[in-house]
């Protein structure tokens, strides 16, 4: 299912740019777009959306004031040309802050973060990860283009100095100039787990775990001592052992 969103900016050209970016993602569903924050406020009082992309400096009502006025605001991404608003925005628990002019790769990074947050929130209280089926997707920049990868097809992600290599189930690899830590922050934590300082593994693809390694897709990857307890806990939580009842 697509993620519903509302776009708000008093500059129609910015709204056009955002609409074009949204069309490239195939992830977001724009329910409404406004240049007047009062119109957006009225809409939000009567309709539910999952994400609000809002300019900060607007006539009548700033984006910050709009968020403060909502008793139950959606996820919020603020947009502005003035970085000094960032701290105030994050104090309102906004999930991202985009500086204008907004580039496509920065917008896609925000979309990946949104998708990860929403998928993580779907995990039930029992810790069952089955709801995270891996059918979502994310974008990476590689070879001067943006490539969509589905979570389910990723085996593991490997740090290589300044690059990160993403290994998929069909044997392909994708190099991107983003470090492993930044990628990990954008991916749903229920689906991926760090097994080593240089490896991030899709938990749904893990075939076996020992004290020293993790096997995924026929590859034996190192299991660092620092990460062993977390990986083991994740595997046990997915196993039948956890569900056995005492005799």
PDB file of C-alpha atoms in Angstrom:
ATOM      1  CA  UNK A   1       0.000   0.000   0.000  1.00  0.00           C
ATOM      2  CA  UNK A   2       1.150   3.533  -0.743  1.00  0.00           C
ATOM      3  CA  UNK A   3       1.852   6.079   1.956  1.00  0.00           C
ATOM      4  CA  UNK A   4      -0.682   8.907   2.039  1.00  0.00           C
ATOM      5  CA  UNK A   5       0.719  12.414   2.253  1.00  0.00           C
ATOM      6  CA  UNK A   6      -0.132  16.103   2.096  1.00  0.00           C
ATOM      7  CA  UNK A   7       2.118  18.687   0.420  1.00  0.00           C
ATOM      8  CA  UNK A   8       2.227  22.272   1.657  1.00  0.00           C
ATOM      9  CA  UNK A   9       4.307  25.157   0.309  1.00  0.00           C
ATOM     10  CA  UNK A  10       3.346  28.722  -0.560  1.00  0.00           C
ATOM     11  CA  UNK A  11       5.494  28.484  -3.710  1.00  0.00           C
ATOM     12  CA  UNK A  12       3.602  26.640  -6.503  1.00  0.00           C
ATOM     13  CA  UNK A  13       6.908  25.807  -8.211  1.00  0.00           C
ATOM     14  CA  UNK A  14       8.062  23.899  -5.133  1.00  0.00           C
ATOM     15  CA  UNK A  15       4.784  21.980  -5.107  1.00  0.00           C
ATOM     16  CA  UNK A  16       5.299  21.087  -8.778  1.00  0.00           C
ATOM     17  CA  UNK A  17       8.796  19.831  -8.001  1.00  0.00           C
ATOM     18  CA  UNK A  18       7.548  17.719  -5.089  1.00  0.00           C
ATOM     19  CA  UNK A  19       4.773  16.258  -7.229  1.00  0.00           C
ATOM     20  CA  UNK A  20       7.374  15.267  -9.822  1.00  0.00           C
ATOM     21  CA  UNK A  21       9.545  13.641  -7.156  1.00  0.00           C
ATOM     22  CA  UNK A  22       6.550  11.784  -5.725  1.00  0.00           C
ATOM     23  CA  UNK A  23       5.718  10.400  -9.174  1.00  0.00           C
ATOM     24  CA  UNK A  24       9.247   8.949  -9.390  1.00  0.00           C
ATOM     25  CA  UNK A  25       8.988   7.088  -6.091  1.00  0.00           C
ATOM     26  CA  UNK A  26       5.783   5.111  -6.735  1.00  0.00           C
ATOM     27  CA  UNK A  27       5.568   4.926  -2.933  1.00  0.00           C
ATOM     28  CA  UNK A  28       3.682   8.072  -1.923  1.00  0.00           C
ATOM     29  CA  UNK A  29       0.038   8.916  -2.597  1.00  0.00           C
ATOM     30  CA  UNK A  30      -0.612  12.669  -2.537  1.00  0.00           C
ATOM     31  CA  UNK A  31      -4.063  13.227  -1.054  1.00  0.00           C
ATOM     32  CA  UNK A  32      -3.901  17.030  -1.278  1.00  0.00           C
ATOM     33  CA  UNK A  33      -1.501  19.880  -2.038  1.00  0.00           C
ATOM     34  CA  UNK A  34      -1.915  23.426  -0.730  1.00  0.00           C
ATOM     35  CA  UNK A  35      -0.197  26.808  -0.970  1.00  0.00           C
ATOM     36  CA  UNK A  36      -2.192  28.217   1.966  1.00  0.00           C
ATOM     37  CA  UNK A  37      -1.399  26.725   5.407  1.00  0.00           C
ATOM     38  CA  UNK A  38      -4.911  27.547   6.658  1.00  0.00           C
ATOM     39  CA  UNK A  39      -6.381  25.364   3.906  1.00  0.00           C
ATOM     40  CA  UNK A  40      -3.978  22.586   4.910  1.00  0.00           C
ATOM     41  CA  UNK A  41      -4.997  22.984   8.545  1.00  0.00           C
ATOM     42  CA  UNK A  42      -8.676  22.630   7.707  1.00  0.00           C
ATOM     43  CA  UNK A  43      -7.943  19.557   5.599  1.00  0.00           C
ATOM     44  CA  UNK A  44      -5.917  17.879   8.359  1.00  0.00           C
ATOM     45  CA  UNK A  45      -8.713  18.403  10.857  1.00  0.00           C
ATOM     46  CA  UNK A  46     -11.079  16.437   8.620  1.00  0.00           C
ATOM     47  CA  UNK A  47      -8.825  13.885   6.928  1.00  0.00           C
ATOM     48  CA  UNK A  48      -6.106  11.472   7.988  1.00  0.00           C
ATOM     49  CA  UNK A  49      -2.791  11.362   6.164  1.00  0.00           C
ATOM     50  CA  UNK A  50       0.339   9.531   7.199  1.00  0.00           C
ATOM     51  CA  UNK A  51       2.886  12.191   6.267  1.00  0.00           C
ATOM     52  CA  UNK A  52       2.913  15.986   6.006  1.00  0.00           C
ATOM     53  CA  UNK A  53       5.566  17.687   3.861  1.00  0.00           C
ATOM     54  CA  UNK A  54       5.423  21.324   4.948  1.00  0.00           C
ATOM     55  CA  UNK A  55       7.277  24.531   4.237  1.00  0.00           C
ATOM     56  CA  UNK A  56       8.301  26.455   7.363  1.00  0.00           C
ATOM     57  CA  UNK A  57       8.014  30.143   6.457  1.00  0.00           C
ATOM     58  CA  UNK A  58       4.550  30.916   5.067  1.00  0.00           C
ATOM     59  CA  UNK A  59       2.054  33.777   5.484  1.00  0.00           C
ATOM     60  CA  UNK A  60      -0.635  33.533   8.179  1.00  0.00           C
ATOM     61  CA  UNK A  61       0.715  30.333   9.727  1.00  0.00           C
ATOM     62  CA  UNK A  62       4.214  28.871   9.753  1.00  0.00           C
ATOM     63  CA  UNK A  63       4.832  25.192   9.270  1.00  0.00           C
ATOM     64  CA  UNK A  64       6.044  24.979  12.855  1.00  0.00           C
ATOM     65  CA  UNK A  65       2.862  26.600  14.163  1.00  0.00           C
ATOM     66  CA  UNK A  66       0.770  24.311  11.978  1.00  0.00           C
ATOM     67  CA  UNK A  67       2.360  21.239  13.566  1.00  0.00           C
ATOM     68  CA  UNK A  68       1.887  22.686  17.055  1.00  0.00           C
ATOM     69  CA  UNK A  69      -1.787  23.310  16.348  1.00  0.00           C
ATOM     70  CA  UNK A  70      -2.531  19.652  15.582  1.00  0.00           C
ATOM     71  CA  UNK A  71      -3.451  17.415  18.507  1.00  0.00           C
ATOM     72  CA  UNK A  72      -2.399  14.290  16.609  1.00  0.00           C
ATOM     73  CA  UNK A  73      -0.118  15.378  13.755  1.00  0.00           C
ATOM     74  CA  UNK A  74       1.016  12.899  11.102  1.00  0.00           C
ATOM     75  CA  UNK A  75       4.688  12.221  10.491  1.00  0.00           C
ATOM     76  CA  UNK A  76       6.196  15.573   9.535  1.00  0.00           C
ATOM     77  CA  UNK A  77       8.941  16.501   7.081  1.00  0.00           C
ATOM     78  CA  UNK A  78       9.770  20.223   7.171  1.00  0.00           C
ATOM     79  CA  UNK A  79      11.208  22.108   4.202  1.00  0.00           C
ATOM     80  CA  UNK A  80      12.946  25.488   4.265  1.00  0.00           C
ATOM     81  CA  UNK A  81      15.821  27.585   2.971  1.00  0.00           C
ATOM     82  CA  UNK A  82      16.799  28.533   6.514  1.00  0.00           C
ATOM     83  CA  UNK A  83      18.731  25.870   8.472  1.00  0.00           C
ATOM     84  CA  UNK A  84      18.284  27.741  11.762  1.00  0.00           C
ATOM     85  CA  UNK A  85      14.757  26.300  11.964  1.00  0.00           C
ATOM     86  CA  UNK A  86      16.082  22.736  12.123  1.00  0.00           C
ATOM     87  CA  UNK A  87      16.543  22.573  15.893  1.00  0.00           C
ATOM     88  CA  UNK A  88      13.062  23.924  16.579  1.00  0.00           C
ATOM     89  CA  UNK A  89      11.640  21.466  14.082  1.00  0.00           C
ATOM     90  CA  UNK A  90      13.326  18.478  15.670  1.00  0.00           C
ATOM     91  CA  UNK A  91      12.043  19.627  19.072  1.00  0.00           C
ATOM     92  CA  UNK A  92       8.596  18.991  17.583  1.00  0.00           C
ATOM     93  CA  UNK A  93       9.655  15.419  16.708  1.00  0.00           C
ATOM     94  CA  UNK A  94       9.648  15.988  12.966  1.00  0.00           C
ATOM     95  CA  UNK A  95      11.229  13.016  11.237  1.00  0.00           C
ATOM     96  CA  UNK A  96      13.279  14.929   8.682  1.00  0.00           C
ATOM     97  CA  UNK A  97      14.279  18.424   7.634  1.00  0.00           C
ATOM     98  CA  UNK A  98      14.886  19.210   3.949  1.00  0.00           C
ATOM     99  CA  UNK A  99      16.901  22.267   2.958  1.00  0.00           C
ATOM    100  CA  UNK A 100      15.872  24.010  -0.246  1.00  0.00           C
ATOM    101  CA  UNK A 101      16.606  23.641  -3.056  1.00  0.00           C
ATOM    102  CA  UNK A 102      15.548  20.033  -2.432  1.00  0.00           C
ATOM    103  CA  UNK A 103      17.443  17.471  -4.488  1.00  0.00           C
ATOM    104  CA  UNK A 104      15.909  14.206  -5.624  1.00  0.00           C
ATOM    105  CA  UNK A 105      18.389  12.030  -3.737  1.00  0.00           C
ATOM    106  CA  UNK A 106      17.731  13.923  -0.489  1.00  0.00           C
ATOM    107  CA  UNK A 107      13.971  13.604  -1.014  1.00  0.00           C
ATOM    108  CA  UNK A 108      14.311   9.864  -1.611  1.00  0.00           C
ATOM    109  CA  UNK A 109      16.339   9.511   1.571  1.00  0.00           C
ATOM    110  CA  UNK A 110      13.439  11.090   3.480  1.00  0.00           C
ATOM    111  CA  UNK A 111      10.975   8.726   1.788  1.00  0.00           C
ATOM    112  CA  UNK A 112      13.094   5.721   2.769  1.00  0.00           C
ATOM    113  CA  UNK A 113      13.136   6.921   6.366  1.00  0.00           C
ATOM    114  CA  UNK A 114       9.338   7.386   6.344  1.00  0.00           C
ATOM    115  CA  UNK A 115       8.773   3.906   4.947  1.00  0.00           C
ATOM    116  CA  UNK A 116      11.070   2.385   7.558  1.00  0.00           C
ATOM    117  CA  UNK A 117       9.302   4.137  10.418  1.00  0.00           C
ATOM    118  CA  UNK A 118       5.857   3.104   9.218  1.00  0.00           C
ATOM    119  CA  UNK A 119       6.849  -0.520   8.640  1.00  0.00           C
ATOM    120  CA  UNK A 120       8.503  -0.744  12.032  1.00  0.00           C
ATOM    121  CA  UNK A 121       5.370   0.612  13.694  1.00  0.00           C
ATOM    122  CA  UNK A 122       3.413  -2.292  12.195  1.00  0.00           C
ATOM    123  CA  UNK A 123       5.329  -4.868  14.240  1.00  0.00           C
ATOM    124  CA  UNK A 124       3.016  -6.307  16.875  1.00  0.00           C
ATOM    125  CA  UNK A 125       3.707  -6.228  20.585  1.00  0.00           C
ATOM    126  CA  UNK A 126       4.777  -9.882  20.572  1.00  0.00           C
ATOM    127  CA  UNK A 127       7.795  -8.948  18.471  1.00  0.00           C
ATOM    128  CA  UNK A 128       6.546 -10.978  15.515  1.00  0.00           C
ATOM    129  CA  UNK A 129       8.286  -9.745  12.368  1.00  0.00           C
ATOM    130  CA  UNK A 130       6.062 -11.694   9.969  1.00  0.00           C
ATOM    131  CA  UNK A 131       4.061  -8.572   9.189  1.00  0.00           C
ATOM    132  CA  UNK A 132       7.227  -7.088   7.726  1.00  0.00           C
ATOM    133  CA  UNK A 133       7.065  -9.218   4.618  1.00  0.00           C
ATOM    134  CA  UNK A 134       9.827  -7.355   2.826  1.00  0.00           C
ATOM    135  CA  UNK A 135       7.639  -6.286  -0.084  1.00  0.00           C
ATOM    136  CA  UNK A 136       8.573  -2.648   0.425  1.00  0.00           C
ATOM    137  CA  UNK A 137      11.404  -0.990  -1.460  1.00  0.00           C
ATOM    138  CA  UNK A 138      14.041   1.698  -1.287  1.00  0.00           C
ATOM    139  CA  UNK A 139      16.187   3.638  -3.735  1.00  0.00           C
ATOM    140  CA  UNK A 140      19.951   3.781  -4.054  1.00  0.00           C
ATOM    141  CA  UNK A 141      22.066   5.969  -6.289  1.00  0.00           C
ATOM    142  CA  UNK A 142      24.496   3.999  -8.429  1.00  0.00           C
ATOM    143  CA  UNK A 143      26.105   4.517 -11.837  1.00  0.00           C
ATOM    144  CA  UNK A 144      24.554   8.000 -12.240  1.00  0.00           C
ATOM    145  CA  UNK A 145      21.026   6.687 -11.775  1.00  0.00           C
ATOM    146  CA  UNK A 146      18.558   5.834  -9.026  1.00  0.00           C
ATOM    147  CA  UNK A 147      17.776   2.123  -8.708  1.00  0.00           C
ATOM    148  CA  UNK A 148      14.849   0.658  -6.777  1.00  0.00           C
ATOM    149  CA  UNK A 149      15.581  -2.444  -4.680  1.00  0.00           C
ATOM    150  CA  UNK A 150      12.972  -4.454  -2.809  1.00  0.00           C
ATOM    151  CA  UNK A 151      13.836  -5.409   0.754  1.00  0.00           C
ATOM    152  CA  UNK A 152      13.003  -9.043   0.059  1.00  0.00           C
ATOM    153  CA  UNK A 153      15.678  -9.361  -2.637  1.00  0.00           C
ATOM    154  CA  UNK A 154      18.556  -8.016  -0.542  1.00  0.00           C
ATOM    155  CA  UNK A 155      20.766 -10.718   1.001  1.00  0.00           C
ATOM    156  CA  UNK A 156      23.280  -8.547   2.795  1.00  0.00           C
ATOM    157  CA  UNK A 157      24.969  -5.169   2.621  1.00  0.00           C
ATOM    158  CA  UNK A 158      28.735  -4.825   2.928  1.00  0.00           C
ATOM    159  CA  UNK A 159      30.900  -1.800   3.770  1.00  0.00           C
ATOM    160  CA  UNK A 160      33.795  -1.221   1.342  1.00  0.00           C
ATOM    161  CA  UNK A 161      35.798   1.847   2.416  1.00  0.00           C
ATOM    162  CA  UNK A 162      33.924   4.841   0.950  1.00  0.00           C
ATOM    163  CA  UNK A 163      31.348   2.646  -0.806  1.00  0.00           C
ATOM    164  CA  UNK A 164      28.681   0.195   0.239  1.00  0.00           C
ATOM    165  CA  UNK A 165      27.970  -2.983  -1.742  1.00  0.00           C
ATOM    166  CA  UNK A 166      24.440  -4.363  -1.760  1.00  0.00           C
ATOM    167  CA  UNK A 167      24.232  -8.064  -2.610  1.00  0.00           C
ATOM    168  CA  UNK A 168      20.923  -9.396  -3.922  1.00  0.00           C
ATOM    169  CA  UNK A 169      19.450 -12.874  -4.202  1.00  0.00           C
ATOM    170  CA  UNK A 170      19.826 -12.950  -8.002  1.00  0.00           C
ATOM    171  CA  UNK A 171      23.605 -12.647  -7.703  1.00  0.00           C
ATOM    172  CA  UNK A 172      23.828  -8.980  -8.634  1.00  0.00           C
ATOM    173  CA  UNK A 173      25.755  -6.385  -6.660  1.00  0.00           C
ATOM    174  CA  UNK A 174      25.149  -2.636  -6.464  1.00  0.00           C
ATOM    175  CA  UNK A 175      27.761  -0.113  -5.354  1.00  0.00           C
ATOM    176  CA  UNK A 176      26.598   3.158  -3.823  1.00  0.00           C
ATOM    177  CA  UNK A 177      28.534   6.069  -2.338  1.00  0.00           C
ATOM    178  CA  UNK A 178      26.738   5.929   1.032  1.00  0.00           C
ATOM    179  CA  UNK A 179      28.276   4.507   4.173  1.00  0.00           C
ATOM    180  CA  UNK A 180      26.808   1.492   5.942  1.00  0.00           C
ATOM    181  CA  UNK A 181      25.663   3.461   8.985  1.00  0.00           C
ATOM    182  CA  UNK A 182      23.534   5.815   6.853  1.00  0.00           C
ATOM    183  CA  UNK A 183      21.949   2.919   4.994  1.00  0.00           C
ATOM    184  CA  UNK A 184      21.211   1.101   8.254  1.00  0.00           C
ATOM    185  CA  UNK A 185      19.407   4.174   9.595  1.00  0.00           C
ATOM    186  CA  UNK A 186      17.090   4.205   6.571  1.00  0.00           C
ATOM    187  CA  UNK A 187      16.182   0.507   6.574  1.00  0.00           C
ATOM    188  CA  UNK A 188      13.431  -1.074   8.705  1.00  0.00           C
ATOM    189  CA  UNK A 189      15.202  -2.359  11.835  1.00  0.00           C
ATOM    190  CA  UNK A 190      12.823  -5.325  12.003  1.00  0.00           C
ATOM    191  CA  UNK A 191      14.131  -6.633   8.697  1.00  0.00           C
ATOM    192  CA  UNK A 192      17.874  -6.035   8.909  1.00  0.00           C
ATOM    193  CA  UNK A 193      20.419  -6.697  11.628  1.00  0.00           C
ATOM    194  CA  UNK A 194      24.099  -5.792  11.937  1.00  0.00           C
ATOM    195  CA  UNK A 195      26.232  -8.941  12.239  1.00  0.00           C
ATOM    196  CA  UNK A 196      29.622  -7.280  11.971  1.00  0.00           C
ATOM    197  CA  UNK A 197      30.940  -3.744  11.686  1.00  0.00           C
ATOM    198  CA  UNK A 198      31.118  -4.304   7.924  1.00  0.00           C
ATOM    199  CA  UNK A 199      27.929  -6.339   7.347  1.00  0.00           C
ATOM    200  CA  UNK A 200      24.199  -5.720   7.547  1.00  0.00           C
ATOM    201  CA  UNK A 201      22.048  -8.817   6.898  1.00  0.00           C
ATOM    202  CA  UNK A 202      18.436  -9.386   5.888  1.00  0.00           C
ATOM    203  CA  UNK A 203      17.073 -11.471   8.780  1.00  0.00           C
ATOM    204  CA  UNK A 204      14.535 -13.171   6.499  1.00  0.00           C
ATOM    205  CA  UNK A 205      17.458 -14.538   4.430  1.00  0.00           C
ATOM    206  CA  UNK A 206      19.536 -15.990   7.280  1.00  0.00           C
ATOM    207  CA  UNK A 207      19.962 -19.754   6.848  1.00  0.00           C
ATOM    208  CA  UNK A 208      22.144 -20.603   9.855  1.00  0.00           C
ATOM    209  CA  UNK A 209      24.015 -18.963  12.716  1.00  0.00           C
ATOM    210  CA  UNK A 210      27.038 -20.221  14.634  1.00  0.00           C
ATOM    211  CA  UNK A 211      29.340 -18.555  17.136  1.00  0.00           C
ATOM    212  CA  UNK A 212      31.582 -17.162  14.427  1.00  0.00           C
ATOM    213  CA  UNK A 213      29.488 -16.732  11.302  1.00  0.00           C
ATOM    214  CA  UNK A 214      26.107 -16.207   9.708  1.00  0.00           C
ATOM    215  CA  UNK A 215      25.143 -18.036   6.525  1.00  0.00           C
ATOM    216  CA  UNK A 216      22.914 -16.163   4.113  1.00  0.00           C
ATOM    217  CA  UNK A 217      22.245 -17.069   0.503  1.00  0.00           C
ATOM    218  CA  UNK A 218      25.088 -19.585   0.551  1.00  0.00           C
ATOM    219  CA  UNK A 219      27.562 -16.970   1.786  1.00  0.00           C
ATOM    220  CA  UNK A 220      29.395 -17.348   5.108  1.00  0.00           C
ATOM    221  CA  UNK A 221      29.643 -13.919   6.730  1.00  0.00           C
ATOM    222  CA  UNK A 222      31.561 -13.116   9.931  1.00  0.00           C
ATOM    223  CA  UNK A 223      29.585 -12.698  13.156  1.00  0.00           C
ATOM    224  CA  UNK A 224      31.287 -10.194  15.436  1.00  0.00           C
ATOM    225  CA  UNK A 225      31.274 -10.780  19.170  1.00  0.00           C
ATOM    226  CA  UNK A 226      29.743  -7.345  19.742  1.00  0.00           C
ATOM    227  CA  UNK A 227      26.713  -8.258  17.613  1.00  0.00           C
ATOM    228  CA  UNK A 228      26.332 -11.952  18.515  1.00  0.00           C
ATOM    229  CA  UNK A 229      23.807 -11.519  21.323  1.00  0.00           C
ATOM    230  CA  UNK A 230      21.539  -9.282  19.269  1.00  0.00           C
ATOM    231  CA  UNK A 231      21.634 -11.590  16.246  1.00  0.00           C
ATOM    232  CA  UNK A 232      20.955 -14.665  18.392  1.00  0.00           C
ATOM    233  CA  UNK A 233      18.042 -12.940  20.087  1.00  0.00           C
ATOM    234  CA  UNK A 234      16.569 -12.007  16.732  1.00  0.00           C
ATOM    235  CA  UNK A 235      16.849 -15.588  15.474  1.00  0.00           C
ATOM    236  CA  UNK A 236      15.342 -17.079  18.646  1.00  0.00           C
ATOM    237  CA  UNK A 237      12.426 -14.671  18.379  1.00  0.00           C
ATOM    238  CA  UNK A 238      11.689 -16.089  14.932  1.00  0.00           C
ATOM    239  CA  UNK A 239      12.109 -19.737  15.930  1.00  0.00           C
ATOM    240  CA  UNK A 240       9.745 -22.467  17.100  1.00  0.00           C
ATOM    241  CA  UNK A 241      11.674 -22.772  20.379  1.00  0.00           C
ATOM    242  CA  UNK A 242      10.140 -19.539  21.527  1.00  0.00           C
ATOM    243  CA  UNK A 243       6.656 -20.894  20.932  1.00  0.00           C
ATOM    244  CA  UNK A 244       7.015 -24.206  22.743  1.00  0.00           C
ATOM    245  CA  UNK A 245       4.736 -24.640  25.727  1.00  0.00           C
ATOM    246  CA  UNK A 246       5.921 -26.391  28.924  1.00  0.00           C
ATOM    247  CA  UNK A 247       4.856 -30.006  29.217  1.00  0.00           C
TER     248      UNK A 247
END
